Coordinates of C-alpha atoms and ligand atoms in Angstrom, one line a residue:
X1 CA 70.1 -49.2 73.4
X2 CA 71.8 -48.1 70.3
X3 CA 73.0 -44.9 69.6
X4 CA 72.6 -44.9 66.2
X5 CA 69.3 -44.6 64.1
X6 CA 67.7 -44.1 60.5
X7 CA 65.7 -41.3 62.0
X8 CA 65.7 -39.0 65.1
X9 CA 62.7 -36.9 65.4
X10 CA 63.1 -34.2 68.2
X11 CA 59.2 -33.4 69.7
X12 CA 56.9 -36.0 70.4
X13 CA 53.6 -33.5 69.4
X14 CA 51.0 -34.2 66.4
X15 CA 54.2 -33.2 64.0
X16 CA 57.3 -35.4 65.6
X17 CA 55.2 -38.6 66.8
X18 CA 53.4 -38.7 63.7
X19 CA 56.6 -38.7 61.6
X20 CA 58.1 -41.4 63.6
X21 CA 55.2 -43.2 63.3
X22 CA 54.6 -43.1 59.4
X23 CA 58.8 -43.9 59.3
X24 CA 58.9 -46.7 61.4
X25 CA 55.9 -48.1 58.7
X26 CA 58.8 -47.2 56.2
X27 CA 60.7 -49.6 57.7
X28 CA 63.5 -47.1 59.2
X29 CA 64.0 -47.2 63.0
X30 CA 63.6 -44.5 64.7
X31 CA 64.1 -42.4 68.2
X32 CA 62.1 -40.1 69.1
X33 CA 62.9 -37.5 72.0
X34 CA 60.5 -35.3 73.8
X35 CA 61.2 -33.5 76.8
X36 CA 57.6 -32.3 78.5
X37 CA 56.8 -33.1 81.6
X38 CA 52.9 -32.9 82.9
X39 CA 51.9 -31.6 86.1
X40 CA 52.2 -34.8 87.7
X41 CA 55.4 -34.5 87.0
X42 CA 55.4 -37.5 84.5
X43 CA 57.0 -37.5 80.6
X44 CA 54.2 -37.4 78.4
X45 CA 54.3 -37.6 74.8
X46 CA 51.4 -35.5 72.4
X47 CA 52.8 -32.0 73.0
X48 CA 50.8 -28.6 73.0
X49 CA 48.1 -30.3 71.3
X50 CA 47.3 -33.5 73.7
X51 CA 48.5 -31.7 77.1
X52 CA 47.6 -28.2 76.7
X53 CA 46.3 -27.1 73.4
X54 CA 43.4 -29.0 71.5
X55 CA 42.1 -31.5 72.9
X56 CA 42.0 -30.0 76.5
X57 CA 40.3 -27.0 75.5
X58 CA 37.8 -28.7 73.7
X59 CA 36.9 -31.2 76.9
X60 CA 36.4 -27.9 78.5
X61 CA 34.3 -26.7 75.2
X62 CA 32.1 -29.4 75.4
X63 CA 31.3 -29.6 79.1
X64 CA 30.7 -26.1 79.4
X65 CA 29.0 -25.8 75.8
X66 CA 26.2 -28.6 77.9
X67 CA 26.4 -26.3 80.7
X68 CA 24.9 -23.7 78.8
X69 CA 22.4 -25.4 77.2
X70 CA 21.5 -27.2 80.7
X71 CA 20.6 -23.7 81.9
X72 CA 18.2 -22.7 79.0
X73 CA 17.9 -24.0 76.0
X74 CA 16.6 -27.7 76.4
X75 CA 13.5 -25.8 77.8
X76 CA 12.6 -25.0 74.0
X77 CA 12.5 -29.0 74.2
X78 CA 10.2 -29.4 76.8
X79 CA 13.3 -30.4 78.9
X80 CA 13.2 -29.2 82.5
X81 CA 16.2 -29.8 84.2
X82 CA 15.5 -27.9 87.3
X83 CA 18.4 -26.2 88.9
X84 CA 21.6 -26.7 86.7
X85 CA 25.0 -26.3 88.6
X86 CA 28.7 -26.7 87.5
X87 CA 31.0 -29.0 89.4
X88 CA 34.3 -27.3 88.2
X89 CA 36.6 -29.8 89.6
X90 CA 35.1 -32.8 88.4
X91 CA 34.7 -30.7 85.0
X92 CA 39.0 -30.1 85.3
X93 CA 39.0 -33.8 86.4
X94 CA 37.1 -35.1 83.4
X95 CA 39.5 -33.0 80.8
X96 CA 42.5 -34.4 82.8
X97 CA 41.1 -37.7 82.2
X98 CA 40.9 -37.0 78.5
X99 CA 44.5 -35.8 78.6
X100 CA 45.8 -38.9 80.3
X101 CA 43.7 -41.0 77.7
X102 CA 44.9 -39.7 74.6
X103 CA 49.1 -38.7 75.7
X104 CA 48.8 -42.8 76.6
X105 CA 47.6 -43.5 73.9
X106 CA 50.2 -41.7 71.8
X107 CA 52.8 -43.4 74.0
X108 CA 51.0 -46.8 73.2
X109 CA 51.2 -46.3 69.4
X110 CA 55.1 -45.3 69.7
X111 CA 55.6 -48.7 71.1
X112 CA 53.2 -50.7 69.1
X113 CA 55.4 -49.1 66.0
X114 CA 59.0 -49.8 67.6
X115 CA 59.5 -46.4 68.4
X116 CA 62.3 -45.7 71.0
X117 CA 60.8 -42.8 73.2
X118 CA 63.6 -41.2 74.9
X119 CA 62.6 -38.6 77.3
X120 CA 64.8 -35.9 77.9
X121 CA 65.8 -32.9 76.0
X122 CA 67.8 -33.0 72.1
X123 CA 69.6 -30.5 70.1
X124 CA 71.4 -30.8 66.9
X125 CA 75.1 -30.6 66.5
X126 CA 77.4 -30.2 63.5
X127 CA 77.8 -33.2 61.3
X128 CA 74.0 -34.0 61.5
X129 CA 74.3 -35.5 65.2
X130 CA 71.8 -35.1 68.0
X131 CA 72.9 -34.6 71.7
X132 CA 70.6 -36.2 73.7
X133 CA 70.5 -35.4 77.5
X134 CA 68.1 -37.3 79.6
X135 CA 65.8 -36.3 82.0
X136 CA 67.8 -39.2 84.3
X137 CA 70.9 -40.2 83.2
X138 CA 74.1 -39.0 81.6
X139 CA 74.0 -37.0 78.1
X140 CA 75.2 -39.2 74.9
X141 CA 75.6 -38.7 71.3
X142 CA 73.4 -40.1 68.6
X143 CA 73.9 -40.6 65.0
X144 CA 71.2 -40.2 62.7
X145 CA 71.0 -40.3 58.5
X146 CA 68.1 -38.0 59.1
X147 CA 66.9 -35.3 61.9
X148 CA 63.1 -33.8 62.2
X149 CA 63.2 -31.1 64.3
X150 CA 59.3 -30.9 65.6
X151 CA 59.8 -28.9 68.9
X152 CA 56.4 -26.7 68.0
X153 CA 55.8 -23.0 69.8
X154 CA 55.2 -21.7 73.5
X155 CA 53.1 -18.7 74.5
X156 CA 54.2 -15.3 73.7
X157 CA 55.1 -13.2 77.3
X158 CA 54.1 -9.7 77.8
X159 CA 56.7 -8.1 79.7
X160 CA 53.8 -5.8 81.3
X161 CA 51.6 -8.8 82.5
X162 CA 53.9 -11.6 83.6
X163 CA 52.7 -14.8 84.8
X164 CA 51.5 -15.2 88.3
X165 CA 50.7 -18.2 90.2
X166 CA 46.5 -19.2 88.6
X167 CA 46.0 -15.1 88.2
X168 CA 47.7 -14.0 85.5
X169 CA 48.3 -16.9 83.1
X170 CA 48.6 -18.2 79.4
X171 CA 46.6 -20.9 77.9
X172 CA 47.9 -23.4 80.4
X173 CA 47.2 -21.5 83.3
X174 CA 43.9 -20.9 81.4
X175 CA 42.9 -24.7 81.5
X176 CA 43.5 -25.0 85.1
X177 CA 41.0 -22.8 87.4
X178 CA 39.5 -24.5 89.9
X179 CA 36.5 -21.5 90.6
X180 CA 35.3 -19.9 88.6
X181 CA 36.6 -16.2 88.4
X182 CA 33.8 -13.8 88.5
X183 CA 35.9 -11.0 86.7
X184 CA 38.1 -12.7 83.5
X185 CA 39.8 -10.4 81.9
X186 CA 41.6 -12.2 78.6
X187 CA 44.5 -10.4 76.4
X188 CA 44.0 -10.9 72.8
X189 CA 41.1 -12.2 70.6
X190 CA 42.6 -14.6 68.5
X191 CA 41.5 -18.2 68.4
X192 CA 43.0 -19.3 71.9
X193 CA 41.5 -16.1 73.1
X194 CA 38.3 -16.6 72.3
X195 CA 38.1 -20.7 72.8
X196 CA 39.3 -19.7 76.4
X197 CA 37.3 -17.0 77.2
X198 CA 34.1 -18.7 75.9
X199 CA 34.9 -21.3 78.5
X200 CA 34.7 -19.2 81.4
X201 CA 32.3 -16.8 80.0
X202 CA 30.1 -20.0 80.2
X203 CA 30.0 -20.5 83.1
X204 CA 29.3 -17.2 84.6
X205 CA 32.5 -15.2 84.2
X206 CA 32.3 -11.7 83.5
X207 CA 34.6 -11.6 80.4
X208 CA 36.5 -8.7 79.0
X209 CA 38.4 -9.4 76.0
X210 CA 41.1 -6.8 75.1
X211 CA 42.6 -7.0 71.4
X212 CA 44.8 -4.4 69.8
X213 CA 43.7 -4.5 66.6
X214 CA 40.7 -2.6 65.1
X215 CA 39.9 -6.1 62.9
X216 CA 38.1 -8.7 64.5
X217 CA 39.8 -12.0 63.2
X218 CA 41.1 -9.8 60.4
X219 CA 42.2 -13.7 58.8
X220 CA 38.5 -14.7 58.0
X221 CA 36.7 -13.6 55.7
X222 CA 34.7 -10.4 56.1
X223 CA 31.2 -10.9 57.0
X224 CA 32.0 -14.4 58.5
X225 CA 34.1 -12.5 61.0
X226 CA 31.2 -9.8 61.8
X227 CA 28.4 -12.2 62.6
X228 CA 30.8 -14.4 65.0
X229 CA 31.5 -11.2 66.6
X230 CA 27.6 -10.6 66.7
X231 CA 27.0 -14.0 68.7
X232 CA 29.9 -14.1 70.5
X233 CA 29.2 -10.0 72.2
X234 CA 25.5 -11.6 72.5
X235 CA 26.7 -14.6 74.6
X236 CA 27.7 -12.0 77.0
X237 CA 31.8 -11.6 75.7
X238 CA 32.7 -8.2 76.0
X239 CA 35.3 -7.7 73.5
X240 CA 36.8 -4.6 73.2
X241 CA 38.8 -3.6 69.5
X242 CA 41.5 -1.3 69.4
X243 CA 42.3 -1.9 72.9
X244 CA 45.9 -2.4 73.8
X245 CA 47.2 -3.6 77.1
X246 CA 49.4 -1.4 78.7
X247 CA 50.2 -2.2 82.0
X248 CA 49.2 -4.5 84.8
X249 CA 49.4 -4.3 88.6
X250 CA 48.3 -7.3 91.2
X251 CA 47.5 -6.3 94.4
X252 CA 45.6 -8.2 96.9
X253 CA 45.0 -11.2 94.2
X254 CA 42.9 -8.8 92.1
X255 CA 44.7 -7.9 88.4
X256 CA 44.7 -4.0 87.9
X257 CA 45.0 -3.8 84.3
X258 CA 45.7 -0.7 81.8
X259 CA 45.0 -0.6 78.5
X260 CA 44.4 2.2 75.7
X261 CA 41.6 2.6 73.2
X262 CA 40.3 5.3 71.1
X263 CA 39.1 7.8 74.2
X264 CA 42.5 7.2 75.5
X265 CA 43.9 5.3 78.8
X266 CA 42.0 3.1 81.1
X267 CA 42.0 0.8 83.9
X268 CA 39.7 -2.5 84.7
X269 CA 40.0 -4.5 87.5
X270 CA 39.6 -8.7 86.8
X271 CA 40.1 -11.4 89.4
X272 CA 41.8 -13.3 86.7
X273 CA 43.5 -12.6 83.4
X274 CA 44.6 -14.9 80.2
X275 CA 47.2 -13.7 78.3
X276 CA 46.9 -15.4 74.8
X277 CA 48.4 -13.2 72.6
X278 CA 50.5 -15.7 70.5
X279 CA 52.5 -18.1 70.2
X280 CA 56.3 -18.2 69.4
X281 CA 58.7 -21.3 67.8
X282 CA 61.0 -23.2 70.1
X283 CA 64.2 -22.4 68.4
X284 CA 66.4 -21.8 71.4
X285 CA 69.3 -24.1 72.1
X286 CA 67.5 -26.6 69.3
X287 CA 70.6 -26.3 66.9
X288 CA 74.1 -25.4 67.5
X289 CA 75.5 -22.5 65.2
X290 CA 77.9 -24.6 63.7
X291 CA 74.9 -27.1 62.8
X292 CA 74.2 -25.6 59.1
X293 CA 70.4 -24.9 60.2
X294 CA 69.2 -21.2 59.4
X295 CA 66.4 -18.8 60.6
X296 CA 64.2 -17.2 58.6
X297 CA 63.0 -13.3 59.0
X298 CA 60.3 -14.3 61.0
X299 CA 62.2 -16.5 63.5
X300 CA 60.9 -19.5 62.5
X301 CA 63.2 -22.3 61.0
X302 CA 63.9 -21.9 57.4
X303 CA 62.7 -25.0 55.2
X304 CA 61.1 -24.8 51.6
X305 CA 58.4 -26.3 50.8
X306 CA 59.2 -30.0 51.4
X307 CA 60.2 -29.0 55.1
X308 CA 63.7 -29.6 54.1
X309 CA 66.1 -26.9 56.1
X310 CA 69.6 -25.5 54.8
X311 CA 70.9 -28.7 55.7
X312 CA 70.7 -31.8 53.8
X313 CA 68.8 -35.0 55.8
X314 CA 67.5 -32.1 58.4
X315 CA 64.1 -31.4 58.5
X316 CA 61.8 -29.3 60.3
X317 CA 57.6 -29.6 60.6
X318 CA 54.6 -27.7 62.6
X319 CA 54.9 -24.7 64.7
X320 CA 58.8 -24.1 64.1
X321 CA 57.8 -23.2 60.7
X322 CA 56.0 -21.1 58.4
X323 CA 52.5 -21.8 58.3
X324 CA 49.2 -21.9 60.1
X325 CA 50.1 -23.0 63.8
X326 CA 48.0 -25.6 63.5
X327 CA 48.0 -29.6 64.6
X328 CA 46.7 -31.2 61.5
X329 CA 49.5 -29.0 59.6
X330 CA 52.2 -30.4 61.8
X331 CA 51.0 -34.1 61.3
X332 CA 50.7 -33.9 57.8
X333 CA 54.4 -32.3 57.5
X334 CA 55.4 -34.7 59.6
X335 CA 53.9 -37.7 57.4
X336 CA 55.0 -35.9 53.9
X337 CA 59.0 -35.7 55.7
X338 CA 58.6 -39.6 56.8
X339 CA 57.9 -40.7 53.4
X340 CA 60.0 -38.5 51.7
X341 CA 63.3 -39.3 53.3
X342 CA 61.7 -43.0 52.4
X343 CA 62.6 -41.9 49.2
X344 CA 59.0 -41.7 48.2
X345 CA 57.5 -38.7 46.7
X346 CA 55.4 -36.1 49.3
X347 CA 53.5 -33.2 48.7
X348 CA 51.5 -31.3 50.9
X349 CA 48.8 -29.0 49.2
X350 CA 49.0 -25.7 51.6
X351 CA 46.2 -23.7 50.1
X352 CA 43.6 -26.1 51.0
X353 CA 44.5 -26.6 55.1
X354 CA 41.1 -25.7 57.3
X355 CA 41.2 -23.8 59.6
X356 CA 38.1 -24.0 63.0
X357 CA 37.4 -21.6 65.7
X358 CA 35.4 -23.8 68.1
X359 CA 33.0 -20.9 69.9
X360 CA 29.7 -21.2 69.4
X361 CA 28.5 -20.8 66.7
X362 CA 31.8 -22.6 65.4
X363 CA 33.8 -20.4 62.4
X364 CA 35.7 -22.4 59.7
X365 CA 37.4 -22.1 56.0
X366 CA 39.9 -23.2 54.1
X367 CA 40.7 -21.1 50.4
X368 CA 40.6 -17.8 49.5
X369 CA 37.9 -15.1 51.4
X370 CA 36.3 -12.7 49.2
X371 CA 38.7 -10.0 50.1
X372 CA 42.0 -12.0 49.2
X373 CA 40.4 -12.9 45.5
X374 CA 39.3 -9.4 45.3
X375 CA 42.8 -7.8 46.1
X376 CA 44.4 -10.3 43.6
X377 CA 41.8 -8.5 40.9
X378 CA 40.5 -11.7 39.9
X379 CA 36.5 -12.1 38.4
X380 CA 34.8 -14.0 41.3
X381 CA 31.3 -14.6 42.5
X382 CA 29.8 -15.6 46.2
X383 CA 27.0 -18.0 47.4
X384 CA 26.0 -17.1 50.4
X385 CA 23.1 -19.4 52.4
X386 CA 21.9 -18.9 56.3
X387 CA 21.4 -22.3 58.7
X388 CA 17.8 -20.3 59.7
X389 CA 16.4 -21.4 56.3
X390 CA 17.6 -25.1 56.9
X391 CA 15.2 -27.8 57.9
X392 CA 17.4 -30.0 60.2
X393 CA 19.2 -26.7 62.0
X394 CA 15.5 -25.1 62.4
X395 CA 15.4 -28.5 64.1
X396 CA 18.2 -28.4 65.9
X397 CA 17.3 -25.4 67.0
X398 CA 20.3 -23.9 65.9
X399 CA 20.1 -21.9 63.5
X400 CA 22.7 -19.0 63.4
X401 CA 25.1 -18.2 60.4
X402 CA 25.8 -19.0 57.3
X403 CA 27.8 -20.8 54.5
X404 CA 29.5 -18.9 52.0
X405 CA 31.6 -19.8 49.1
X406 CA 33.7 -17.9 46.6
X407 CA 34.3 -18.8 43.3
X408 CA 36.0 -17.7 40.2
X409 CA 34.4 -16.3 36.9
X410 CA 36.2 -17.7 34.3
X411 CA 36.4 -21.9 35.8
X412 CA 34.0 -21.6 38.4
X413 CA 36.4 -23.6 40.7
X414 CA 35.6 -23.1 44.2
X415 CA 37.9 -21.0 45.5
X416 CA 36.8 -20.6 48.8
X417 CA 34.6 -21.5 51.4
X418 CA 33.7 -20.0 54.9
X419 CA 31.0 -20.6 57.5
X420 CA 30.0 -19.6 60.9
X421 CA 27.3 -21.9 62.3
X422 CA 26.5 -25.5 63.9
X423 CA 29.1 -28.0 63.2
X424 CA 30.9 -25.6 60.8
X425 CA 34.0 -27.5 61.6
X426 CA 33.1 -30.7 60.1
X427 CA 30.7 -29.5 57.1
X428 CA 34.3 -27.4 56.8
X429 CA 35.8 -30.4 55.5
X430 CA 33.7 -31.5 52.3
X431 CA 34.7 -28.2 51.1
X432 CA 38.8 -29.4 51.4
X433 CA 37.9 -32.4 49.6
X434 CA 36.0 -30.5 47.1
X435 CA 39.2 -27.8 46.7
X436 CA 41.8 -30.4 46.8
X437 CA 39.9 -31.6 43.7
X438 CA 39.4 -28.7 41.9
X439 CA 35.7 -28.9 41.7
X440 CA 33.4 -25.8 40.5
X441 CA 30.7 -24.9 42.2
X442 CA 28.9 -26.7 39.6
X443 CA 29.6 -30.1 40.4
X444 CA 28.7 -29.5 43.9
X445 CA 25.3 -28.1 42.6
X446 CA 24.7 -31.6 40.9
X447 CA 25.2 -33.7 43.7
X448 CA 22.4 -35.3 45.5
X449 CA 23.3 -34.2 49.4
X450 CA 20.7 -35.9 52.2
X451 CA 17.7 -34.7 53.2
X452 CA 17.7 -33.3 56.2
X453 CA 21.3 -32.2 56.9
X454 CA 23.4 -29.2 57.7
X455 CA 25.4 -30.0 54.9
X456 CA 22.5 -28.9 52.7
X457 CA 23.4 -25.3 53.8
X458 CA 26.3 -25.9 51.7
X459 CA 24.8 -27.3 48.9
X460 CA 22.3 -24.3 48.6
X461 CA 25.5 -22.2 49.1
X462 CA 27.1 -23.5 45.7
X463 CA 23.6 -23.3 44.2
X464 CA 23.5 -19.5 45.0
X465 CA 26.2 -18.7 43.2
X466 CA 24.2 -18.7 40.0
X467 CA 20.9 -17.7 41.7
X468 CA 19.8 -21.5 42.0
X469 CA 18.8 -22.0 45.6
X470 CA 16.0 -23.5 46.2
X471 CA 15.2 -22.7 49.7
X472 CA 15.5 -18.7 49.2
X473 CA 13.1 -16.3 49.1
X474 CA 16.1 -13.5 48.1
X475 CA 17.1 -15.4 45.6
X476 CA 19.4 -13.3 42.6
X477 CA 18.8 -13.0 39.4
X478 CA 20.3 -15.2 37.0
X479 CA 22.7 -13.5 34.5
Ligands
LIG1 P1 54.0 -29.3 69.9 O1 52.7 -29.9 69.9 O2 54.2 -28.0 70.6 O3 55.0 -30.4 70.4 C1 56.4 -30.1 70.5 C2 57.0 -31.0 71.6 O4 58.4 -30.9 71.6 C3 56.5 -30.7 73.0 O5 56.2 -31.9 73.7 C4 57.8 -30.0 73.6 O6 57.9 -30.2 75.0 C5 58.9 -30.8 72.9 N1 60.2 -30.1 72.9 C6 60.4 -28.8 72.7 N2 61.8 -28.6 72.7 C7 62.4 -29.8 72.8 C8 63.7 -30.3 72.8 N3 64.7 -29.4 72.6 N4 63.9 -31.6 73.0 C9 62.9 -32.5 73.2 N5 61.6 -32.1 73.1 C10 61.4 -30.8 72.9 N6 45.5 -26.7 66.7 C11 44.5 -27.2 66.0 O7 44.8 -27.7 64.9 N7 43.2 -27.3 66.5 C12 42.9 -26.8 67.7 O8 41.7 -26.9 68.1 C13 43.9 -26.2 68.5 N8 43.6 -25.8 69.7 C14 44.6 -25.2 70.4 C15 44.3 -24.7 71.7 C16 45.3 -24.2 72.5 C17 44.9 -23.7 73.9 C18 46.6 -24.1 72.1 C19 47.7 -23.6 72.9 C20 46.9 -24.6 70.8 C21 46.0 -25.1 70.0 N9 46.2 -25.6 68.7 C22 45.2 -26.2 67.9 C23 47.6 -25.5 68.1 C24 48.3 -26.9 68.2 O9 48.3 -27.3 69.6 C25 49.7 -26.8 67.7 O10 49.7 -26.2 66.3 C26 50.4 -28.2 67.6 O11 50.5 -28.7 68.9 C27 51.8 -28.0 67.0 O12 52.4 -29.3 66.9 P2 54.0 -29.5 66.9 O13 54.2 -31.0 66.8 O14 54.6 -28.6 66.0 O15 54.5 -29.0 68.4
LIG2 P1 46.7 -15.1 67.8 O1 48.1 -14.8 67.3 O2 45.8 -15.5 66.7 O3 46.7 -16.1 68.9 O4 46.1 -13.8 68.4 C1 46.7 -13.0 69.4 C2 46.0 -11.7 69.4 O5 46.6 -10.9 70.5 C3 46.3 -10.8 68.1 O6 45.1 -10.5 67.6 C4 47.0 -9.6 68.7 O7 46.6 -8.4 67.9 C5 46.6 -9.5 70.1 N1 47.5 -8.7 71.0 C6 48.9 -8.8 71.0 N2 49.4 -7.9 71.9 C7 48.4 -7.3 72.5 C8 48.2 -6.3 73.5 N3 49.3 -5.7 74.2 N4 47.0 -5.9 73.9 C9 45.9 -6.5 73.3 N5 46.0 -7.4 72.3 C10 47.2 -7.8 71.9

């Protein structure tokens, strides 16, 4: 094995293994070093996302999500399923499976490319070197023209509820019951929070969700946050605003847990508690001080917008940096650094990333929400149109939420658009393509969308804009 490459990328997640990836088709050679281990005990390659982030949760979305239905709604079919029950292991089993699948597969593309997987932990040094020590083996030096540091983010800890065995846990703990708690208590409502608690709340959990803040999801827009907190309190969540967790106390493997709200301090008692209030970048022993590799306020490596850092040839992508924490944000840094130090040109167009909450109903948007182009002052209109007045939702038989878009006075360029409903997280993505090329809500009014489709929802969202849906009894006047 050499020791010296065109390219060492340190993290093997959706940021690091696709850089290495889009370099080696560059034609540099490349190392990449990741250090997880999975709880087999076994190097595996795919980071947060594979092993304990995305595509776990959402094996445990989907199971439970046909759970649910199972238990109810495929009556409204005719369906009679009888008694429904939940196998939880073979449930934890299948999403294991998926896990194995897809870190295999990652490690199957890094070899197919020529990749050198090296599986231990790195850390730049001055002079643009990596030190590389192995999980076996003795530590070594490696030269590199270029460094991508891609080492992504771990859980925030709350000092007053620190991890405990399966009861108090963070998202990986979170993945990993193998009963299912009949009290859940989970510590903030962000997107993890609510992904997670949805899971368990599914499947019979009694599910208190405690969150600080007196905003629900106080990043989306407005009323799309209101009517996913509408659904989500009516699928049996209990989440609690303005409720800050104070203290916690185990005691006979039941969670004692103090928080404060508006009438002042309280106590609940949960047989198992999430704590998902965060996540923070792995920065510590990444880079030596003498490296040249700065901070910024927020602790987060500084780069500018090409992901360079303070230091020529070093770059950093996905969670270490500014930005949504989000997986297709990391890959996409991670492609735009590849070709750039290919000498190519690379751009990545932040203001139109999507973002998805995958509850049910599903939240999504990418742009502006009405109350970011209102604080900016600017002239703007909204299109608003609800899934209930939609042929092949009414069919579905799903048909909570809405589409809404935002747009600006003066161009009419979409500015924005944001939906809570069925499938919102792929109808989510004709509006990026529709940003990312400037459209108004015009040409999206002209196009021919089929007949009968969810996607239509979006359509007769544009069309509202100027008063111009067809399927709407409230329809506005035309100026
Ligand atoms: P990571 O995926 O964290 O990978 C970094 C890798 O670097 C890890 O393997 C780590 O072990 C390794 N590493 C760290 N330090 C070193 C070192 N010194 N040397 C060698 N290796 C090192 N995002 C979405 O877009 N959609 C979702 O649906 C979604 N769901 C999520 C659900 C949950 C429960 C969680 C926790 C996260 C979710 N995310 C989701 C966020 C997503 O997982 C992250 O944004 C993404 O994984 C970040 O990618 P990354 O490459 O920056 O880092
Ligand atoms: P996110 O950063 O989107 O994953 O969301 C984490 C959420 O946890 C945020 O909405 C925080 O306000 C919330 N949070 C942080 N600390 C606490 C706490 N002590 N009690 C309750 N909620 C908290």
């Amino acid at each position: 094995m050499s020791d010296s490459y065109d390219v060492v990328v340190i993290g093997g997640g959706p940021g690091g293994y696709a850089a290495a990836i889009k370099a080696t088709h560059l034609g540099q050679k490349v190392a990449c070093i990741d250090k997880y281990i999975n709880k087999n005990g076994k190097p595996a390659l795919g980071g947060t996302c594979a092993n304990v982030g995305c595509i776990p949760s959402k094996a445990l979305l989907d199971s439970t999500w046909k759970f649910h239905e199972a238990q109810g709604e495929l009556s409204v079919h005719g369906i009679d399923v009888g008694n429904v029950s939940m196998d939880v292991a073979q449930m934890i089993k299948r999403k294991d499976d998926i896990v194995e699948k897809q870190t295999g597969g990652v490690a199957m593309l890094l070899k197919a490319n020529g990749v050198t997987w090296l599986q231990g932990t790195g850390k730049l040094v001055a002079g643009k070197k990596v030190e590389f020590v192995p999980h076996d083996g003795d530590a070594q030096v490696l030269e590199a023209q270029n460094v991508i540091l891609a080492t992504g983010s771990s859980p925030i800890e709350l000092p007053m509820a620190k991890l405990q065995e399966d009861i108090i846990v963070d998202n990986s703990g979170a993945l990993e019951f193998t009963e299912v708690p009949k009290r859940l208590g989970v510590i903030g409502a962000g997107i993890i929070g609510l992904e997670l608690g949805s899971v368990w709340s599914r499947l019979g959990s009694d599910v208190v969700v405690l969150e600080a803040m007196d905003a629900f999801l106080p990043m989306v827009d407005k009323q799309v946050g209101k009517e996913a907190l509408k659904n989500l309190k009516k699928q049996g969540l209990d989440i609690r605003l303005s409720a800050r967790l104070t203290g916690t106390t185990v005691k006979d493997g039941i969670v004692s847990v103090e928080y404060t709200d508006a009438d002042g301090e309280q106590t609940m008692e949960v047989d198992k508690l999430i704590v998902a209030v965060g996540r923070r970048p792995i920065t510590e022993d990444l880079f030596s001080v003498d490296s040249g590799v700065n901070l910024d306020e927020r602790g987060f490596i500084f780069v500018n917008q090409s992901c360079a850092t303070d230091v020529p040839g070093v770059y950093a992508i996905g969670d270490i940096v500014r930005g949504p924490a989000l997986a297709h944000k990391a890959t996409e840094e991670g492609v735009m650094v590849a070709e750039l130090i290919s000498g190519h040109h690379a751009e990545i167009n932040y203001d139109c990333i999507p973002s998805v909450i995958y509850t049910h109903p599903e939240v999504s948007w990418v742009g502006l929400s009405e109350e970011q182009v209102k604080a900016q002052g600017d002239e703007y209109k909204t299109g608003m149109f609800a899934f209930v007045a939609n042929g092949r939702a009414v069919a579905a038989n799903e048909t909570t939420g809405f589409v809404k878009v935002v747009s600006d006075v003066a161009t009419d360029r979409v500015l924005g658009v944001h939906i809570v409903g069925p499938q919102a997280s792929e109808i989510i993505m004709q509006a990026v393509i529709a940003l990312e090329f400037g459209a108004s809500t015009e040409d999206l009014q002209l196009m021919v969308f089929a007949h009968p489709g969810l996607s239509e929802v979006l359509h007769e969202a544009m069309l509202d804009v100027d008063g111009k849906a067809i399927h709407s009894v409230k329809r506005k006047r035309r100026k």
